[in-house]
Short mmCIF file of C-alpha atoms in Angstrom, two decimals:
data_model
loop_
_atom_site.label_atom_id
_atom_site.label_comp_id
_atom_site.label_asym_id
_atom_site.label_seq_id
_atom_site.Cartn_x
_atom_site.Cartn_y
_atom_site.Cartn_z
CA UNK M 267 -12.69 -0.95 18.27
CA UNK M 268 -15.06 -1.96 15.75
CA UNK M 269 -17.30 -4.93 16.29
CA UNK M 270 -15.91 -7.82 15.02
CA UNK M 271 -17.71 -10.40 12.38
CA UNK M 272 -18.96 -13.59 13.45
CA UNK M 273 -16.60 -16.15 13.22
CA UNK M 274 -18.30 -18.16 10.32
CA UNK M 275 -16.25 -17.78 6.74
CA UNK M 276 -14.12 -20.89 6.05
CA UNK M 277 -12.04 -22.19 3.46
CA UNK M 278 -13.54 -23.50 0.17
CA UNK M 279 -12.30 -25.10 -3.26
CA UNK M 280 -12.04 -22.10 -5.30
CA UNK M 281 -9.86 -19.86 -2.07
CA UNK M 282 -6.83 -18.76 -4.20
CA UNK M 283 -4.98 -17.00 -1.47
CA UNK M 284 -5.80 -16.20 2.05
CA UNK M 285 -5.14 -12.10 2.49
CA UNK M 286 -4.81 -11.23 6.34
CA UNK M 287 -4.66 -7.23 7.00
CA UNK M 288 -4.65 -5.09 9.93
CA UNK M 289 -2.45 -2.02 11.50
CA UNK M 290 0.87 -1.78 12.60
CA UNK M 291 1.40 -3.69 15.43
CA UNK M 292 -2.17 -5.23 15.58
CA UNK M 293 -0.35 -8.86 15.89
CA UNK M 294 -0.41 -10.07 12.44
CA UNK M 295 3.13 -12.08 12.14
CA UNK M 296 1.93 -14.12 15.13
CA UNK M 297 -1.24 -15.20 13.60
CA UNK M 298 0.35 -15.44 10.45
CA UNK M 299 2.65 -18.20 11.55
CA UNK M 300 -0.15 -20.23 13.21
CA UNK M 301 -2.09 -19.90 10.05
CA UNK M 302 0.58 -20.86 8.29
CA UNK M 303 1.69 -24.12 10.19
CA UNK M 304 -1.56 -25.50 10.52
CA UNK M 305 -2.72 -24.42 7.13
CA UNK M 306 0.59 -25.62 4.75
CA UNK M 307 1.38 -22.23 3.98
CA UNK M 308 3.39 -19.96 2.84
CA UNK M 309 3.63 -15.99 3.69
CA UNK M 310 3.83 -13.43 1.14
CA UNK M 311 4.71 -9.70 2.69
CA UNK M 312 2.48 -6.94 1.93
CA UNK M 313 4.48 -4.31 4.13
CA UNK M 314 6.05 -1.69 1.99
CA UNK M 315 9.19 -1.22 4.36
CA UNK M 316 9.82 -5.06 4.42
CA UNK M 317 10.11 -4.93 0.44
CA UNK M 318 13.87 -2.95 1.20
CA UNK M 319 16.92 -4.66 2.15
CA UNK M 320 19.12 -3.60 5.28
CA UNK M 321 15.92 -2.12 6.40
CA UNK M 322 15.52 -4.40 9.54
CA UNK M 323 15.29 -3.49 12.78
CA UNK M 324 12.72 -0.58 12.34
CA UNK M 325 10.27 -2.33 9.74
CA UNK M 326 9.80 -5.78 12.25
CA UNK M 327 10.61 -8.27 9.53
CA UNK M 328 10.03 -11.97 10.54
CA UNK M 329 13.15 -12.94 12.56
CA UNK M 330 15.56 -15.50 10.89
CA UNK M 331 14.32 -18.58 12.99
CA UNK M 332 10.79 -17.39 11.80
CA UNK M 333 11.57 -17.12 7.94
CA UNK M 334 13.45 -20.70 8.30
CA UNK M 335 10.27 -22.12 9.78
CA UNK M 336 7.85 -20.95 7.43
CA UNK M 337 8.93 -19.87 4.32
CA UNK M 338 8.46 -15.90 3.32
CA UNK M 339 8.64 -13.91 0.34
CA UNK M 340 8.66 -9.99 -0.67
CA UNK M 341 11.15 -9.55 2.06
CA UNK M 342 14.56 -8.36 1.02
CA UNK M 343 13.56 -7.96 -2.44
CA UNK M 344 15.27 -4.44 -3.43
CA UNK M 345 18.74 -1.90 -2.16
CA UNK M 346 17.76 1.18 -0.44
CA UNK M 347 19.02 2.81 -3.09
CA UNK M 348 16.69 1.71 -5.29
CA UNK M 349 12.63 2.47 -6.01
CA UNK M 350 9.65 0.41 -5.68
CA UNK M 351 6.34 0.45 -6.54
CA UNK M 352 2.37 -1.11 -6.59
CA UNK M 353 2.95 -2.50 -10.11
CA UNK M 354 6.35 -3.82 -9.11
CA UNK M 355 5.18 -5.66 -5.95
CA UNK M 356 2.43 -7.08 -7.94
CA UNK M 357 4.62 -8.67 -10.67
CA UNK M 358 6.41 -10.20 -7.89
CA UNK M 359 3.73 -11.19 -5.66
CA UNK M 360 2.16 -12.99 -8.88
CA UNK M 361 5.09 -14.83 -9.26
CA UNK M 362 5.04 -16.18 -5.80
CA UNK M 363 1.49 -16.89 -5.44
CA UNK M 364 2.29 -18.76 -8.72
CA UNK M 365 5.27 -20.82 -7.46
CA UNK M 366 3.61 -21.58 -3.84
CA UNK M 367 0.60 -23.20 -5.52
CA UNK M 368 2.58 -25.33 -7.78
CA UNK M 369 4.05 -26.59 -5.04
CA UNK M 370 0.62 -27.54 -3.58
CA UNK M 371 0.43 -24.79 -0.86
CA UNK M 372 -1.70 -22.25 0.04
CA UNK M 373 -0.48 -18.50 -0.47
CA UNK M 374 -0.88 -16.61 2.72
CA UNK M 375 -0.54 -12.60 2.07
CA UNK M 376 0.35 -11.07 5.08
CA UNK M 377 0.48 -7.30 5.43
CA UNK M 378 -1.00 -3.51 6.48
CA UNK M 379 -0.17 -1.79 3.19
CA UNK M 380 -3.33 -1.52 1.85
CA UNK M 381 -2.51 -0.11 -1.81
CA UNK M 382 -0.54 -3.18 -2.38
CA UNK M 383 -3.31 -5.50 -1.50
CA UNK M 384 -5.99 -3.74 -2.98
CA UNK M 385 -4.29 -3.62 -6.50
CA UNK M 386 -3.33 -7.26 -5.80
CA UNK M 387 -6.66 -8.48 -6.17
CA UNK M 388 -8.18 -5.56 -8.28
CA UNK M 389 -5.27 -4.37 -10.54
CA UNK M 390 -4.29 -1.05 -11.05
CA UNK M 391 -7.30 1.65 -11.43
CA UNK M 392 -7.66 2.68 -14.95
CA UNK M 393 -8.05 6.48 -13.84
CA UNK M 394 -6.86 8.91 -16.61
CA UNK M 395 -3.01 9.54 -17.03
CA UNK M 396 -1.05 12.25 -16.07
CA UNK M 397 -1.41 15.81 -17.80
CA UNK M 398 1.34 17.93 -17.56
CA UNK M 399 0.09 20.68 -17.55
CA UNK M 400 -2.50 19.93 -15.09
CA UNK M 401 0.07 19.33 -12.67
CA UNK M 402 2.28 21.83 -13.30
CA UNK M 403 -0.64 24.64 -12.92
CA UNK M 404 -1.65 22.89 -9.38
CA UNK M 405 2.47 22.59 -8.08
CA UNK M 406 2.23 26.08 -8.70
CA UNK M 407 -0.57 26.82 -7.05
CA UNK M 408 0.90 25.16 -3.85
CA UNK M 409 3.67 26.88 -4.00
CA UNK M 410 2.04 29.84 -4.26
CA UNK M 411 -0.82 29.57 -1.86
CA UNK M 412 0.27 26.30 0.28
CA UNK M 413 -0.65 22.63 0.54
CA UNK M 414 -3.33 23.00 3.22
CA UNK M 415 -5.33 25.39 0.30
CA UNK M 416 -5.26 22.16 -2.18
CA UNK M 417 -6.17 20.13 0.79
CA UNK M 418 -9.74 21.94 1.97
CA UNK M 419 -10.31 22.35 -2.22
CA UNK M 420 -10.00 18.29 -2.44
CA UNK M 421 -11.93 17.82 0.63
CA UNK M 422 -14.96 19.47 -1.09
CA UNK M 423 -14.94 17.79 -4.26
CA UNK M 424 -13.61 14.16 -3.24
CA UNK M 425 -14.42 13.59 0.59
CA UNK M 426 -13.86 9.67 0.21
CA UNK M 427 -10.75 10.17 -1.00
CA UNK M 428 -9.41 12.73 1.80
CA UNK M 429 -10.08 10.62 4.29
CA UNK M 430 -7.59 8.08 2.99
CA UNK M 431 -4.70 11.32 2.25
CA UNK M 432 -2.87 12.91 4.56
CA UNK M 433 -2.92 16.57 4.50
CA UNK M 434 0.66 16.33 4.36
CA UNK M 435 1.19 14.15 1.22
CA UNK M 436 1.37 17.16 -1.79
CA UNK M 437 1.95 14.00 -4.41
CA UNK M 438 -1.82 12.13 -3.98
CA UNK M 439 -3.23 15.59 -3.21
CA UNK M 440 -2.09 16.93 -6.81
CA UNK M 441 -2.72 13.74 -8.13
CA UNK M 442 -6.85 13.77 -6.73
CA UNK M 443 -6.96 17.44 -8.02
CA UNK M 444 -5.46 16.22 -11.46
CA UNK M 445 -7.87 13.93 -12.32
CA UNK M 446 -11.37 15.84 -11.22
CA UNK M 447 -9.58 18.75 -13.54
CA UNK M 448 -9.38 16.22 -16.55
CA UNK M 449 -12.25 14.70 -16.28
CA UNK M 450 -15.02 16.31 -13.74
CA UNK M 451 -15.10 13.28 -11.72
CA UNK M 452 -13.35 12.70 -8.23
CA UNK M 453 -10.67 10.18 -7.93
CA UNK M 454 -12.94 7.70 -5.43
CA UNK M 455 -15.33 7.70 -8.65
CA UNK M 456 -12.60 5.56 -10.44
CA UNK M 457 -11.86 4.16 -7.51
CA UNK M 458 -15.14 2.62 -6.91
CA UNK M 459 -15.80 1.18 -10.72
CA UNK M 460 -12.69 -0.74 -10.42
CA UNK M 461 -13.54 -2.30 -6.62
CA UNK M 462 -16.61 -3.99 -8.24
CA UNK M 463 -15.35 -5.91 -10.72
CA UNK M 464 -14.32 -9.26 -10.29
CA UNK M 465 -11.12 -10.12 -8.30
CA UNK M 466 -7.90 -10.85 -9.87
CA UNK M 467 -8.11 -13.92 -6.63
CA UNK M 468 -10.58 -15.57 -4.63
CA UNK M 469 -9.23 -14.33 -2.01
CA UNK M 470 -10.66 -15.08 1.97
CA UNK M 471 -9.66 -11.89 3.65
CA UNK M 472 -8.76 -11.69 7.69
CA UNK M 473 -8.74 -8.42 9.61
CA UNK M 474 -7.09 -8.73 12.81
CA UNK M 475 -8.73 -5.76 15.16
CA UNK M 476 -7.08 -4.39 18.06
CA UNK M 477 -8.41 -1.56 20.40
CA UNK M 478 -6.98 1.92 19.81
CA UNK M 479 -5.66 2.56 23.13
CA UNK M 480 -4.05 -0.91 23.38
CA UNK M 481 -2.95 -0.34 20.05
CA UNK M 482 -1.07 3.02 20.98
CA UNK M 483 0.47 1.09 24.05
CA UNK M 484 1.73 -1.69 21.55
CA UNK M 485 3.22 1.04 19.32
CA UNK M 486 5.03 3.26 22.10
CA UNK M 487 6.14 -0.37 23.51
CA UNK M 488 7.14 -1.68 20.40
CA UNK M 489 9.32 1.82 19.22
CA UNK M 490 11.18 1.66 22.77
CA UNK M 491 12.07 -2.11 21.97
CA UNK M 492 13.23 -1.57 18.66
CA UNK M 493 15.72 1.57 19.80
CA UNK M 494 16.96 -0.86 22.83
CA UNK M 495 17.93 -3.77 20.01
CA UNK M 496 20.42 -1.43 17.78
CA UNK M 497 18.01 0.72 15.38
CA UNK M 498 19.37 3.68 15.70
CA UNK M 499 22.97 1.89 15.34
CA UNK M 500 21.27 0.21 12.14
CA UNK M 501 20.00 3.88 10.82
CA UNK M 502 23.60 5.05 11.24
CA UNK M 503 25.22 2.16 9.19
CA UNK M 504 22.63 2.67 6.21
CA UNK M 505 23.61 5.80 5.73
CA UNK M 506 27.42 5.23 5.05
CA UNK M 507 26.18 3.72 2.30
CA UNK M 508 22.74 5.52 0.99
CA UNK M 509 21.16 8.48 0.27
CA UNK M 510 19.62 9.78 3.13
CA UNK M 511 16.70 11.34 0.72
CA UNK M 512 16.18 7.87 -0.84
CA UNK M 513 13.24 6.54 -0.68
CA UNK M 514 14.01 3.70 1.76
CA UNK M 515 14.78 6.48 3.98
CA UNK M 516 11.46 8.15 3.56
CA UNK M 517 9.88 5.16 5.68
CA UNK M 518 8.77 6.33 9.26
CA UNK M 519 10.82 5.54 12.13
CA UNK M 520 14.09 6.13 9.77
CA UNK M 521 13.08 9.92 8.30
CA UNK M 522 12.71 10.84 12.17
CA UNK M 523 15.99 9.23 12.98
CA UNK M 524 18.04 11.07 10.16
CA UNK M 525 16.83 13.83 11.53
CA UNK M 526 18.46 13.42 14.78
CA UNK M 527 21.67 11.97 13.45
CA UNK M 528 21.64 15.20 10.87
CA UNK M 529 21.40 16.90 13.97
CA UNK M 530 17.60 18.30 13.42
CA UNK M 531 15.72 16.60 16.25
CA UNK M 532 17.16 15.66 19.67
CA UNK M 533 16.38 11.93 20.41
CA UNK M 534 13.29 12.66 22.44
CA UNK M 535 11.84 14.55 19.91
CA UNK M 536 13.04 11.88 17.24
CA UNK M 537 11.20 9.05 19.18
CA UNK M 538 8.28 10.95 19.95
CA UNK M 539 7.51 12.18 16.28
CA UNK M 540 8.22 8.31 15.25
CA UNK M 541 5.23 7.57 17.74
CA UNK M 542 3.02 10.15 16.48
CA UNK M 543 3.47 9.01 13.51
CA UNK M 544 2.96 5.39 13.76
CA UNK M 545 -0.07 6.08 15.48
CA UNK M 546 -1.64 7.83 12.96
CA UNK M 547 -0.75 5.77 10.13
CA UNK M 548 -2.31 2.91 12.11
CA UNK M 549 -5.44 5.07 12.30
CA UNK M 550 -5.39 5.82 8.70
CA UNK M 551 -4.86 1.51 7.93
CA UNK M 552 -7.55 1.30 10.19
CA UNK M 553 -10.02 3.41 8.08
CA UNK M 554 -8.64 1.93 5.12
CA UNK M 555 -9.50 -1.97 6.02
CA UNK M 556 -12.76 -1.68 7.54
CA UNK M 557 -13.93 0.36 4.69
CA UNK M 558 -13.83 -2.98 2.58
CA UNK M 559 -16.90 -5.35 3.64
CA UNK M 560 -15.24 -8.48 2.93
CA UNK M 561 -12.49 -7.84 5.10
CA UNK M 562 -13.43 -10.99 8.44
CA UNK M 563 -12.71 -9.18 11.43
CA UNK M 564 -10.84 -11.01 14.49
CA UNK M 565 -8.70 -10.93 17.25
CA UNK M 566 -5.16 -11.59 18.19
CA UNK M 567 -6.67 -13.57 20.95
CA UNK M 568 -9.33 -15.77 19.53
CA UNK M 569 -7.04 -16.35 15.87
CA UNK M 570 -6.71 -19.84 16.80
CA UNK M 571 -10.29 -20.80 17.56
CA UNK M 572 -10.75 -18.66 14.02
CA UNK M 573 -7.98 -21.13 12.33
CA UNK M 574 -10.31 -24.63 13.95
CA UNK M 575 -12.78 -23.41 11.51
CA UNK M 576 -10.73 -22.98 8.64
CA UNK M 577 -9.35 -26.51 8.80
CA UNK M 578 -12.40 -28.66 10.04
#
């Protein structure tokens, strides 16, 4: 685990939100709440599986008793059968962060999806648009040659950027390629320029840090429970009524358990590919979040001494 920042950043005038990040399983809802109660807030999701109605079980969405005691939003905000995006989630969040001040409360943005939070107080990057042809050249070259031949290319010309892909994901791969083809410069380039100017919000951001290994054992734990209170039963109901290639149903945990009701995977392999992969996409939040220095890094277990010196 990284070492965690002093305890020492506290709440000032201009604070428009309070942003507080982490992995999967890390403990953010719990702190959350605390902050919340003691701070008169309210929470705003940044979880891109909480954003999709139905969705329950398998994304750990604030339970009903939770949601009545402190108010949430971005939960339960689109069908399965629908899309959703960064801009999308923005306009909402916006709107929220909006209302929740008005009502003399402080926004609390709670969440491990770091492209939503990072365009929520940056806006979008203004890297170049798509070219069609561009993209169409490199979709054939994958097909051709493979997606772990893009992969090592991007890895040369944009390491900052591969560390934040995985191999596995042909859309931001093409994407990275597509704009050092347009314009000679890699992707993080962009990236970078837009992180330093100013912030859409003043924004006091809270890392909660777990260790790795405990992190892995919260995961497995945390999978098993889910399965024991209906999720596979839940996965089954959704698709009655959805697509099972929508992309609700792209979100880990459900892709792997299609596959077993579609007959693919046997449950054991179903549940151990959903831990694999849960694992790793807490590795890759990880990188993500400590790779921004403003980010104040605690623990689950000393949040509440951290919340004394936000309020005195």
């Amino acid at each position: 685990m990284r070492k965690q920042s002093a305890v020492s950043c506290q709440l000032s005038a201009e604070t428009n939100i309070i942003i507080l990040c982490g992995p999967t399983a890390a403990g953010k809802s719990r702190v959350a709440l605390e902050i919340a109660e003691k701070l008169n807030a309210e929470i705003i999701s940044a979880d891109s599986q909480q954003v999709w109605r139905g969705l329950d079980i398998g994304t750990a969405k604030p339970t009903p008793n939770e949601q009545k005691k402190i108010p949430h939003h971005l939960i339960d905000v689109v069908g399965p059968g629908d899309k959703f995006d960064v801009s999308q989630y923005v306009t909402l969040a916006d709107r929220a962060i909006k209302e929740i001040r008005e009502r003399g409360r402080l926004p609390l943005v709670v969440g491990g999806t770091g492209m939503y939070l990072r365009v929520l107080l940056h806006g979008l990057c203004e890297a170049p648009p798509q070219d069609k042809a561009i993209r169409q050249k490199l979709t054939e070259e994958m097909q051709e040659f493979g997606l772990p031949v893009l992969f090592e290319r991007l890895q040369k010309i944009d390491p900052n950027t591969i560390r934040k892909i995985h191999p596995n994901d042909p859309t931001r791969i093409i994407r990275s390629l597509e704009v050092y083809e347009m314009t000679g410069y890699p992707l993080s380039h962009f990236h970078e320029k837009h992180r330093i100017e100013k912030p859409r919000y003043e924004a006091l951001q809270i890392g909660i840090d777990c260790d790795r290994k405990i992190l892995c054992e919260r995961i497995s734990a945390r999978v098993d429970a889910m399965l024991k209170a209906g999720w596979l039963e839940e996965v089954r109901a959704l698709l009655k009524i959805y697509d099972a290639d929508s992309q609700a149903m792209q979100s880990i945990g459900y892709k792997q358990l299609i596959a077993h009701l579609q007959g693919r995977y046997s449950l054991e392999e179903a549940i151990a590919e959903i831990k694999k992969q849960t694992k790793a996409y807490a590795k890759r939040q990880m990188t993500w979040f400590h790779s921004d220095k403003s980010v104040e890094w605690i623990t689950q277990e000393n949040a509440v001494a951290f919340i004394q010196t936000l309020i005195h």
